[in-house]
Coordinates of C-alpha atoms in Angstrom, one line a residue:
M1 CA -106.7 -138.4 -97.3
N2 CA -103.4 -137.5 -95.6
K3 CA -102.9 -139.4 -92.4
N4 CA -99.7 -137.4 -91.6
K5 CA -101.9 -134.7 -90.2
F6 CA -102.3 -136.6 -87.0
M7 CA -99.0 -135.1 -85.9
K8 CA -98.7 -132.4 -83.3
T9 CA -102.3 -132.9 -82.2
S10 CA -104.1 -134.3 -79.1
Y11 CA -107.8 -135.3 -79.6
I12 CA -110.2 -134.4 -76.9
L13 CA -113.7 -135.8 -76.6
P14 CA -115.9 -133.8 -74.2
L15 CA -119.2 -135.6 -73.4
L16 CA -121.3 -133.0 -71.6
A17 CA -124.6 -133.6 -69.9
V18 CA -127.2 -130.8 -70.6
A19 CA -130.2 -129.6 -68.6
A20 CA -132.9 -130.5 -71.2
L21 CA -134.0 -133.7 -72.7
A22 CA -134.9 -134.7 -76.2
T23 CA -138.2 -133.9 -77.9
G24 CA -141.0 -136.0 -76.5
C25 CA -139.9 -136.1 -72.9
S26 CA -142.1 -134.4 -70.3
K27 CA -140.6 -131.1 -69.0
E28 CA -142.3 -131.6 -65.6
N29 CA -141.0 -135.1 -65.1
P30 CA -138.2 -136.0 -67.6
F31 CA -137.6 -139.3 -65.8
S32 CA -141.1 -140.6 -66.3
G33 CA -139.8 -143.6 -68.3
P34 CA -140.5 -147.2 -67.2
D35 CA -137.3 -147.6 -65.2
E36 CA -137.0 -145.3 -62.2
G37 CA -133.4 -146.6 -61.5
E38 CA -132.0 -144.9 -64.5
G39 CA -130.1 -141.6 -64.9
T40 CA -129.7 -139.7 -68.1
F41 CA -126.5 -138.8 -70.0
M42 CA -126.8 -136.7 -73.2
K43 CA -124.6 -136.4 -76.2
S44 CA -122.7 -133.2 -76.9
S45 CA -120.7 -131.9 -79.9
L46 CA -117.2 -133.2 -80.3
S47 CA -114.2 -130.8 -80.4
M48 CA -110.4 -130.9 -80.7
D49 CA -107.8 -129.1 -78.7
I50 CA -104.6 -128.2 -80.5
D51 CA -101.6 -127.1 -78.4
A52 CA -98.9 -125.6 -80.5
D53 CA -96.3 -123.3 -78.9
G54 CA -98.6 -122.6 -76.0
L55 CA -101.5 -121.5 -78.2
V56 CA -104.7 -123.4 -77.6
N57 CA -107.5 -123.4 -80.2
T58 CA -110.7 -125.4 -80.2
R59 CA -112.1 -126.1 -83.6
S60 CA -113.8 -128.8 -85.6
L61 CA -111.6 -131.6 -87.0
T62 CA -112.6 -130.6 -90.5
R63 CA -111.5 -127.0 -90.1
A64 CA -108.3 -128.1 -88.4
G65 CA -107.5 -130.2 -91.5
V66 CA -106.9 -133.3 -89.5
D67 CA -107.7 -136.5 -91.2
A68 CA -109.8 -138.2 -88.6
D69 CA -113.6 -138.2 -88.6
V70 CA -115.1 -137.5 -85.2
D71 CA -118.1 -139.7 -86.1
D72 CA -115.8 -142.7 -86.3
F73 CA -114.7 -142.6 -82.7
T74 CA -116.1 -145.4 -80.6
V75 CA -117.6 -144.4 -77.2
I76 CA -118.0 -147.2 -74.6
F77 CA -119.7 -146.9 -71.2
N78 CA -118.5 -149.3 -68.5
R79 CA -120.1 -149.8 -65.1
E80 CA -118.0 -150.6 -62.1
G81 CA -118.2 -154.2 -61.2
E82 CA -119.4 -155.4 -64.6
A83 CA -117.0 -157.1 -67.1
Q84 CA -119.0 -156.2 -70.2
P85 CA -119.7 -152.7 -71.5
V86 CA -123.3 -151.5 -70.8
A87 CA -123.4 -149.3 -73.9
K88 CA -121.2 -148.9 -77.0
Y89 CA -121.7 -146.5 -79.9
R90 CA -120.0 -145.2 -83.0
Y91 CA -120.0 -141.5 -82.1
G92 CA -121.8 -140.5 -85.3
D93 CA -124.6 -143.0 -84.4
M94 CA -124.8 -142.2 -80.7
P95 CA -128.3 -141.1 -79.6
E96 CA -128.8 -137.6 -78.0
V97 CA -130.2 -139.3 -74.9
V98 CA -128.3 -142.2 -73.2
A99 CA -130.1 -143.9 -70.3
L100 CA -127.8 -145.6 -67.8
Q101 CA -128.6 -147.6 -64.7
A102 CA -127.5 -145.9 -61.5
G103 CA -123.9 -146.7 -60.6
T104 CA -120.3 -145.7 -61.0
Y105 CA -119.0 -145.5 -64.6
T106 CA -116.1 -144.8 -66.8
C107 CA -116.3 -143.8 -70.5
T108 CA -113.7 -145.0 -73.0
A109 CA -113.1 -143.4 -76.4
T110 CA -111.1 -145.1 -79.2
Y111 CA -110.2 -144.5 -82.8
G112 CA -108.8 -147.2 -85.1
E113 CA -107.4 -150.6 -84.1
N114 CA -104.2 -151.6 -82.3
R115 CA -102.6 -153.8 -85.0
Q116 CA -99.1 -155.3 -84.9
A117 CA -98.0 -153.5 -88.1
E118 CA -100.2 -151.7 -90.6
W119 CA -100.0 -148.8 -93.0
E120 CA -101.7 -145.6 -92.0
S121 CA -103.4 -147.1 -89.0
P122 CA -103.2 -144.8 -85.9
Y123 CA -104.8 -146.1 -82.8
F124 CA -106.1 -143.5 -80.3
L125 CA -107.4 -144.3 -76.8
G126 CA -108.7 -142.3 -73.9
V127 CA -110.5 -143.1 -70.6
S128 CA -112.5 -140.7 -68.5
E129 CA -112.4 -140.2 -64.8
T130 CA -115.0 -142.2 -62.9
F131 CA -118.4 -140.5 -62.7
E132 CA -121.7 -141.3 -60.9
V133 CA -125.0 -141.9 -62.5
V134 CA -127.8 -141.2 -60.0
A135 CA -131.4 -142.4 -60.5
N136 CA -133.7 -139.7 -61.9
E137 CA -130.9 -137.2 -62.3
I138 CA -128.9 -135.8 -65.2
V139 CA -125.1 -136.0 -65.1
S140 CA -124.1 -132.4 -64.8
Y141 CA -120.6 -132.6 -66.3
L142 CA -117.9 -135.0 -67.4
D143 CA -114.3 -133.8 -67.7
P144 CA -112.9 -134.1 -71.3
I145 CA -111.5 -137.5 -72.3
Q146 CA -108.0 -137.0 -73.7
C147 CA -107.4 -139.5 -76.5
R148 CA -103.7 -140.1 -77.2
L149 CA -101.8 -142.1 -79.8
E150 CA -101.3 -145.6 -78.3
N151 CA -99.2 -147.1 -81.1
I152 CA -95.9 -146.1 -82.8
K153 CA -95.6 -144.3 -86.1
V154 CA -92.6 -144.7 -88.4
T155 CA -91.7 -143.0 -91.7
V156 CA -88.6 -143.5 -93.8
D157 CA -86.7 -141.3 -96.2
F158 CA -83.5 -141.4 -98.2
D159 CA -81.3 -138.3 -98.6
Q160 CA -80.6 -136.8 -102.0
A161 CA -77.0 -138.0 -102.2
L162 CA -78.1 -141.6 -101.6
R163 CA -81.1 -141.3 -103.9
S164 CA -78.8 -140.2 -106.8
R165 CA -76.6 -143.3 -106.4
M166 CA -79.0 -146.1 -105.3
S167 CA -81.2 -148.3 -107.5
S168 CA -84.9 -147.5 -107.8
D169 CA -85.8 -150.9 -106.2
S170 CA -83.8 -150.2 -103.0
Y171 CA -85.9 -150.2 -99.9
A172 CA -85.8 -150.2 -96.1
E173 CA -87.6 -152.9 -94.1
V174 CA -88.8 -151.9 -90.6
R175 CA -90.1 -154.0 -87.7
V176 CA -90.8 -153.1 -84.1
G177 CA -90.3 -155.9 -81.6
A178 CA -91.7 -159.2 -82.9
S179 CA -94.0 -157.5 -85.3
S180 CA -94.2 -158.3 -89.0
A181 CA -92.1 -156.0 -91.2
L182 CA -93.3 -153.1 -93.4
R183 CA -91.3 -152.3 -96.5
F184 CA -90.5 -148.6 -97.3
G185 CA -89.4 -147.9 -100.9
L186 CA -89.0 -144.6 -102.8
A187 CA -92.8 -144.4 -103.3
E188 CA -93.5 -144.7 -99.6
A189 CA -90.7 -142.2 -98.8
D190 CA -92.0 -139.6 -101.3
A191 CA -95.6 -140.0 -99.9
Q192 CA -94.3 -140.0 -96.3
K193 CA -96.4 -143.0 -95.8
G194 CA -96.7 -143.9 -92.2
G195 CA -96.3 -147.4 -90.8
F196 CA -98.0 -147.9 -87.4
F197 CA -96.7 -150.6 -85.0
M198 CA -98.2 -152.0 -81.8
H199 CA -96.3 -150.9 -78.7
Q200 CA -95.0 -153.6 -76.4
N201 CA -92.7 -153.5 -73.3
E202 CA -88.9 -153.6 -73.8
I203 CA -89.0 -153.4 -77.6
T204 CA -86.5 -152.4 -80.3
L205 CA -87.0 -150.8 -83.6
V206 CA -84.9 -152.4 -86.4
A207 CA -84.6 -150.8 -89.9
V208 CA -82.7 -152.7 -92.6
F209 CA -81.6 -151.0 -95.8
N210 CA -81.5 -153.3 -98.8
G211 CA -80.3 -151.9 -102.1
T212 CA -77.7 -151.4 -104.8
V213 CA -75.5 -148.3 -104.5
D214 CA -73.1 -147.6 -107.3
G215 CA -73.5 -151.2 -108.4
Q216 CA -72.6 -152.5 -105.0
E217 CA -75.2 -154.5 -103.0
I218 CA -75.7 -153.0 -99.6
V219 CA -77.5 -154.5 -96.6
E220 CA -77.3 -152.2 -93.6
T221 CA -79.1 -152.9 -90.3
K222 CA -79.8 -150.2 -87.7
S223 CA -81.5 -150.5 -84.4
L224 CA -83.1 -148.2 -81.8
K225 CA -83.9 -149.2 -78.2
N226 CA -86.5 -147.9 -75.7
I227 CA -89.3 -147.3 -78.3
E228 CA -92.2 -145.4 -76.7
K229 CA -95.8 -145.3 -77.8
G230 CA -97.1 -142.0 -78.9
N231 CA -93.9 -141.2 -80.8
H232 CA -93.2 -140.7 -84.5
Y233 CA -89.8 -142.1 -85.5
K234 CA -88.6 -140.4 -88.7
I235 CA -85.7 -142.5 -90.1
M236 CA -83.4 -140.9 -92.7
F237 CA -81.0 -143.2 -94.6
K238 CA -78.0 -141.3 -96.0
L239 CA -74.8 -142.0 -97.9
H240 CA -71.8 -141.7 -95.6
P241 CA -70.0 -138.5 -96.7
D242 CA -66.5 -140.0 -97.1
G243 CA -67.5 -143.4 -98.4
T244 CA -65.2 -145.2 -96.0
G245 CA -67.5 -146.2 -93.2
D246 CA -68.3 -144.7 -89.9
G247 CA -65.8 -146.7 -87.8
T248 CA -68.2 -149.6 -87.0
G249 CA -68.0 -151.7 -90.2
D250 CA -65.6 -152.7 -92.9
V251 CA -63.3 -149.7 -93.6
N252 CA -62.5 -151.2 -97.0
A253 CA -66.1 -151.0 -98.2
D254 CA -66.5 -148.6 -101.1
V255 CA -70.0 -147.5 -100.1
T256 CA -71.6 -147.3 -96.6
V257 CA -75.0 -146.2 -95.6
D258 CA -75.8 -144.5 -92.3
A259 CA -79.1 -143.6 -90.6
S260 CA -80.4 -140.9 -88.3
V261 CA -83.7 -140.5 -86.5
I262 CA -85.9 -137.6 -85.4
V263 CA -88.2 -138.5 -82.6
E264 CA -91.5 -136.5 -82.6
D265 CA -93.9 -136.7 -79.6
V266 CA -97.3 -137.0 -81.2
T267 CA -99.2 -136.7 -77.9
G268 CA -97.9 -133.4 -76.8
N269 CA -95.6 -130.6 -77.9
V270 CA -93.2 -131.4 -80.7
T271 CA -89.5 -131.9 -79.8
L272 CA -86.9 -132.6 -82.4
G273 CA -83.4 -134.0 -82.0
E274 CA -81.5 -134.9 -85.1
D275 CA -78.7 -136.9 -83.6
D276 CA -77.5 -140.2 -84.9
L277 CA -79.5 -142.3 -82.4
L278 CA -79.5 -145.4 -84.6
D279 CA -76.6 -147.8 -84.0
D280 CA -75.2 -150.3 -86.4
S281 CA -75.8 -153.8 -85.4
E282 CA -74.4 -155.7 -88.4
R283 CA -73.2 -155.3 -92.0
P284 CA -74.2 -158.7 -93.4
N285 CA -72.5 -158.7 -96.8
E286 CA -69.7 -156.2 -96.2
G287 CA -67.6 -158.9 -94.8
G288 CA -65.7 -157.5 -91.9
G289 CA -65.7 -156.1 -88.5
E290 CA -67.2 -157.3 -85.3
T291 CA -70.7 -156.5 -84.3
P292 CA -70.4 -153.5 -81.9
P293 CA -72.0 -153.7 -78.5
P294 CA -75.4 -152.2 -78.2
A295 CA -75.8 -148.7 -76.9
G296 CA -76.7 -148.3 -73.2
D297 CA -80.1 -147.5 -71.9
A298 CA -81.3 -143.9 -71.7
P299 CA -82.0 -142.5 -68.2
V300 CA -84.7 -144.2 -66.2
V301 CA -87.3 -141.9 -64.7
T302 CA -89.7 -143.5 -62.2
A303 CA -92.1 -142.5 -59.4
Q304 CA -91.7 -143.8 -55.9
A305 CA -94.8 -145.6 -54.6
P306 CA -97.5 -144.6 -54.0
A307 CA -96.9 -142.0 -56.7
D308 CA -97.4 -143.4 -60.3
I309 CA -95.8 -141.5 -63.2
D310 CA -98.1 -143.4 -65.7
A311 CA -101.4 -142.5 -64.0
V312 CA -103.3 -139.5 -62.5
N313 CA -102.4 -138.9 -58.9
E314 CA -104.6 -137.3 -56.3
T315 CA -102.8 -134.6 -54.3
S316 CA -104.8 -135.6 -51.2
L317 CA -102.7 -138.8 -51.1
F318 CA -99.7 -136.8 -50.2
V319 CA -101.2 -133.9 -48.3
S320 CA -103.2 -135.8 -45.7
G321 CA -101.9 -139.4 -46.2
G322 CA -98.4 -138.8 -45.0
N323 CA -96.9 -140.1 -48.2
Q324 CA -94.1 -138.5 -50.2
C325 CA -94.2 -137.7 -53.9
I326 CA -90.7 -138.5 -55.2
I327 CA -89.4 -138.9 -58.8
N328 CA -86.3 -141.0 -59.1
V329 CA -83.8 -140.5 -62.0
K330 CA -81.0 -143.0 -62.7
S331 CA -78.3 -142.8 -65.4
T332 CA -75.9 -145.6 -66.3
A333 CA -74.0 -143.6 -69.0
E334 CA -70.4 -142.5 -68.6
G335 CA -70.5 -138.9 -67.5
G336 CA -73.9 -139.2 -65.9
I337 CA -76.8 -136.8 -66.4
T338 CA -76.2 -134.0 -69.0
V339 CA -79.8 -132.5 -69.1
F340 CA -82.4 -132.5 -66.4
T341 CA -85.4 -130.1 -66.9
V342 CA -88.8 -129.8 -65.3
D343 CA -91.6 -127.8 -67.0
I344 CA -94.7 -127.0 -64.8
D345 CA -98.0 -127.0 -66.7
S346 CA -100.8 -126.2 -64.2
E347 CA -104.4 -125.0 -64.5
T348 CA -104.0 -123.0 -61.3
L349 CA -100.3 -122.6 -60.7
T350 CA -99.8 -120.3 -63.7
P351 CA -96.5 -118.7 -64.7
E352 CA -97.8 -115.5 -62.9
A353 CA -98.5 -117.4 -59.7
L354 CA -95.0 -119.1 -59.9
E355 CA -93.4 -115.7 -60.2
G356 CA -95.0 -114.8 -56.9
V357 CA -92.8 -117.3 -55.2
G358 CA -89.7 -116.6 -57.4
L359 CA -90.0 -119.6 -59.6
P360 CA -90.1 -119.9 -63.4
A361 CA -92.3 -122.5 -65.2
H362 CA -89.1 -124.0 -66.7
L363 CA -86.6 -125.4 -64.1
D364 CA -83.1 -126.4 -65.1
I365 CA -82.0 -128.9 -62.6
A366 CA -78.8 -130.0 -64.3
N367 CA -77.2 -126.5 -64.8
T368 CA -79.1 -124.4 -62.3
P369 CA -78.4 -120.6 -62.3
A370 CA -77.2 -119.3 -58.9
D371 CA -80.3 -117.2 -58.2
L372 CA -82.6 -120.1 -59.0
A373 CA -80.5 -122.6 -57.1
A374 CA -80.9 -120.6 -53.9
I375 CA -84.7 -120.8 -54.2
L376 CA -84.9 -124.4 -55.4
G377 CA -82.5 -125.7 -52.8
S378 CA -84.0 -123.7 -50.0
E379 CA -85.7 -125.4 -47.0
E380 CA -89.1 -124.4 -48.4
F381 CA -88.7 -126.5 -51.6
G382 CA -85.6 -128.8 -51.1
F383 CA -85.2 -129.5 -54.8
P384 CA -81.9 -130.9 -56.1
V385 CA -79.8 -128.4 -58.1
N386 CA -76.8 -128.5 -60.4
V387 CA -77.0 -132.3 -60.8
K388 CA -75.0 -132.5 -64.1
G389 CA -72.7 -135.5 -64.0
Q390 CA -74.6 -137.3 -61.2
S391 CA -75.9 -140.8 -61.8
E392 CA -78.9 -140.8 -59.4
V393 CA -81.2 -138.0 -58.4
A394 CA -84.3 -137.9 -56.2
F395 CA -86.7 -135.0 -57.0
N396 CA -89.1 -134.6 -54.0
L397 CA -92.3 -132.7 -54.8
T398 CA -93.9 -133.3 -51.4
T399 CA -93.4 -129.8 -50.0
F400 CA -94.6 -128.3 -53.2
I401 CA -98.0 -130.0 -53.2
P402 CA -99.7 -128.0 -50.4
M403 CA -99.1 -124.9 -52.7
L404 CA -101.0 -126.7 -55.5
D405 CA -104.0 -127.5 -53.2
G406 CA -104.1 -124.0 -51.8
L407 CA -104.9 -122.7 -55.2
G408 CA -108.1 -124.8 -55.6
A409 CA -109.2 -127.6 -57.9
G410 CA -107.1 -128.2 -61.0
T411 CA -104.8 -130.5 -62.9
H412 CA -101.0 -130.1 -62.7
K413 CA -98.5 -131.7 -65.0
F414 CA -94.7 -131.8 -64.4
H415 CA -92.9 -132.6 -67.6
F416 CA -89.5 -134.3 -66.9
E417 CA -86.8 -134.4 -69.6
V418 CA -83.5 -136.2 -68.7
S419 CA -80.6 -136.9 -71.0
D420 CA -77.2 -138.6 -70.8
A421 CA -74.7 -140.0 -73.4
N422 CA -77.1 -142.9 -74.1
G423 CA -80.2 -140.9 -75.0
T424 CA -83.2 -138.9 -73.7
T425 CA -86.1 -139.9 -71.6
K426 CA -89.3 -137.8 -71.2
K427 CA -92.0 -138.5 -68.6
T428 CA -94.9 -136.6 -67.2
L429 CA -96.2 -136.7 -63.6
T430 CA -99.9 -135.7 -63.4
L431 CA -101.4 -134.5 -60.2
V432 CA -105.1 -133.5 -59.6
S433 CA -106.4 -131.2 -56.8
R434 CA -110.1 -131.6 -56.0

């Protein structure tokens, strides 16, 4: 089975309660069991939501051609205040009727295991919103659980020019943080075999090419900082076109090997950038040159408390609580910010609704057109505009939130993408109106 088909896909597990019970229960009194303190939760079919270029299709995993068996997801019910799960099932073995004691619950869905380094071992995780189980009642609805890739995928390849001149036993060794290494040779490259690595804070991906090229032994180390979970890092080793080095190693070397990386976001829409993001850290047996300083950090995108850019935020916190919803961006690169965009993805604030107030769903904050700048920078919104070259920017969404609440219940996502000379950072702020 081809594990590569996990790409470009988000898995969604809807666990819906229904209004009828399994065969054998009394229609007049479905809660006639021995424990009157229980409520009932029932299993529903499992579906997958695929978002590609804005087209959303719901279909079975088999028809979608994705190599993940719905039945192999693990579903866990946790009751508030209790350390241990109250129920845990392999989804394929989960009964149609699940009886739960009254209380406040969350439901967790997982697929795979979060291992340090393992071939073809994706780990998906999703946690529901809290929901109430009431004695002698059926849960009417539980919002879908969105399961996202929680570890890091790496694939390695070698370009044709390098393949034609390197020995068949050449390979690249990859590790992430303090994990054990996985070795990618020609067989793994041809099969696009994926290595999956556990995500940890402040980690670096290191890829080391070991091989013989034109009879010369080459050991070339490349590193990439700010590794993020949910991403697929596609590393391509290639022969340097002029064979004289890239300015960071021994210029007298007869053969040099460079690397580039494409970063693909597994958890959402696909974005590609084929820049040379990997920086040389050493050339162990080429003899010369000092180790160059590491590249600077990509822009930092954070939310000012009480907002949390890594969690779901209730809009009521900012509407009635007197709090501000501010996203802070900081660049340490020379030349400051080069790209700053915000994409609005809302269940209620649709592109048509945005047009009504003169806004597009895609906002260019770095190079803002004059007509859009007049609207964004107005007293009504107060957004920053034309921030290219700046080092610090505060994006205040507070005045925008009442508009979201005025359209009714829904989920709103603001996708931030910020770039400078050191790299690109993508973050998503999620707001929910009740």
